[in-house]
Amino acid sequence: MSAVEMSFENLNLEVPFINLNNLNKSYVDKAIKTRGFVCNINVFKKTTFLTLRDQNRTLQCVLSTTEAAKSLNNESYIEVEGKICLVSTKIKSCSFSELELQLHTFAILNASESVLPFSYKDVSYTLEDLKKYNVSPVSYHLCLDNRSLYLRSPQGYAITRILDAVMFKFRDFLRSNGFIEVKTPKLIGGASEGGANCFKVDYFAKTATLAQSPQLYKQMCILGGLKRVYEIGHVYRAEESNINRYLSEFIGLDLEMEITDNYISVINFIYDLFKSIFVFLSESYSSELETIKQYFEFEPFMFTDNPVILDYIDCMKLLKDEYNIDMKLEDDFNNENEKKLGEIVKKKWNTDIFVIKDYPVCCRPFYTAVDSKTGFTKSYDFIIRGEEILSGAERINCYKTLKENIERCGINISSLGGYLEAFKIGAPPHGGCGIGLERLVKAYFGMKDIRYFSLFPRDPNRLYP
């Protein structure tokens, strides 16, 4: 069979198409068609062995010719047709270790270039492989520049699956608890929360900004009687900070809800949400977690049945007692403080997640409610592996108090006019939080670089691809 004969038209349309994810031993001795990327080619005197890859599944294909294989490059996308057979010796290099395809014909649907920025093999070396073969990993900047090629790697695919799983469970849990999904504007007339770190864009001879948060619109939805709302959407922050920790564009997981008792109930609800996500990952995505563990070092995630909740003042005392760190009341916890608190909590309660509540007024946004008895805010941060991954609070629902706070913070009231006016129509007590998807998953794995967890990361130095 010549390379010319290996054309798409020669494939038998009566042979069933089977996705590799659906292939199993019931297809033994049956003819099938399937598609995938060429992962590896080994040409011998009279036989060619090639590995076909589709997502995280690989199948060995055997071709009784060598001439046709000369037209193939690794990463070309092909359709193959042949008979599924059992093998006498397990194929350790393929996920289908007991099956192979005796190839009848194949078609190159789209050929890859012969020279690529990096090979699948190069980017697939596990931590153990790197030590065993004394090789260096592919430069991560090269992986970022060639994102589509990197996403074909085992770890790239597994991380994408985990991100999808977190969004799915976030939505599933909230919908099952009576939340409505909303989509708020990303083009707005002023800064989302009166802040300065925003991207400005031309908007029909006017200046608009990209939303830094859906916060104000979430609250307006509650004022509109929707009771419980959530959003999964893009958030934009023009912060030239640590690019390993922050993104200029990321996915926000936001929720807002009426409060029928007190803000502690919101903390407990959010914690239950996190527990549902963690359990879902461990029970339904164990293979993805195991794959990621082969490429990145991380410890199993630990959490308690009920949240460990510490007051801001108590955390100050812990830092003083354990590390002799003196803090003023008006100081917020910096990254190093959060890391040390994470270590203390892990040692005392054996958990990787805990809550800090009741921050001083100076450390919280203008819309945060204050406890009239203590003078501290009804606020909370969730810390995972020593890193803050969400901020939340009960919100002010009084027009007069909110207006005074905006003025006290020196924010131009006209930029928040629509938001502020909404509080004149009667506002129920409410609260919620905002979570960064990429930061959450980064913290879950205890990794240092957030860009691993963004499909196409954007930071002050990257606007490509």
CSV table of C-alpha atoms in Angstrom, one decimal, residues 22 47 95 139 228 233 329 335 344-345 377 379:
chain,number,residue,atom,x,y,z
A,22,ASN,CA,-15.0,4.8,24.3
A,47,THR,CA,6.6,-3.0,10.0
A,95,SER,CA,-2.8,3.7,28.0
A,139,SER,CA,11.2,26.3,29.2
A,228,ARG,CA,-29.2,34.5,45.6
A,233,GLY,CA,-16.9,35.6,34.3
A,329,LEU,CA,-4.2,47.3,64.1
A,335,ASN,CA,1.8,37.6,51.8
A,344,ILE,CA,0.5,27.7,62.2
A,345,VAL,CA,-3.0,26.6,61.4
A,377,THR,CA,-16.1,44.8,60.0
A,379,SER,CA,-15.7,40.5,56.9
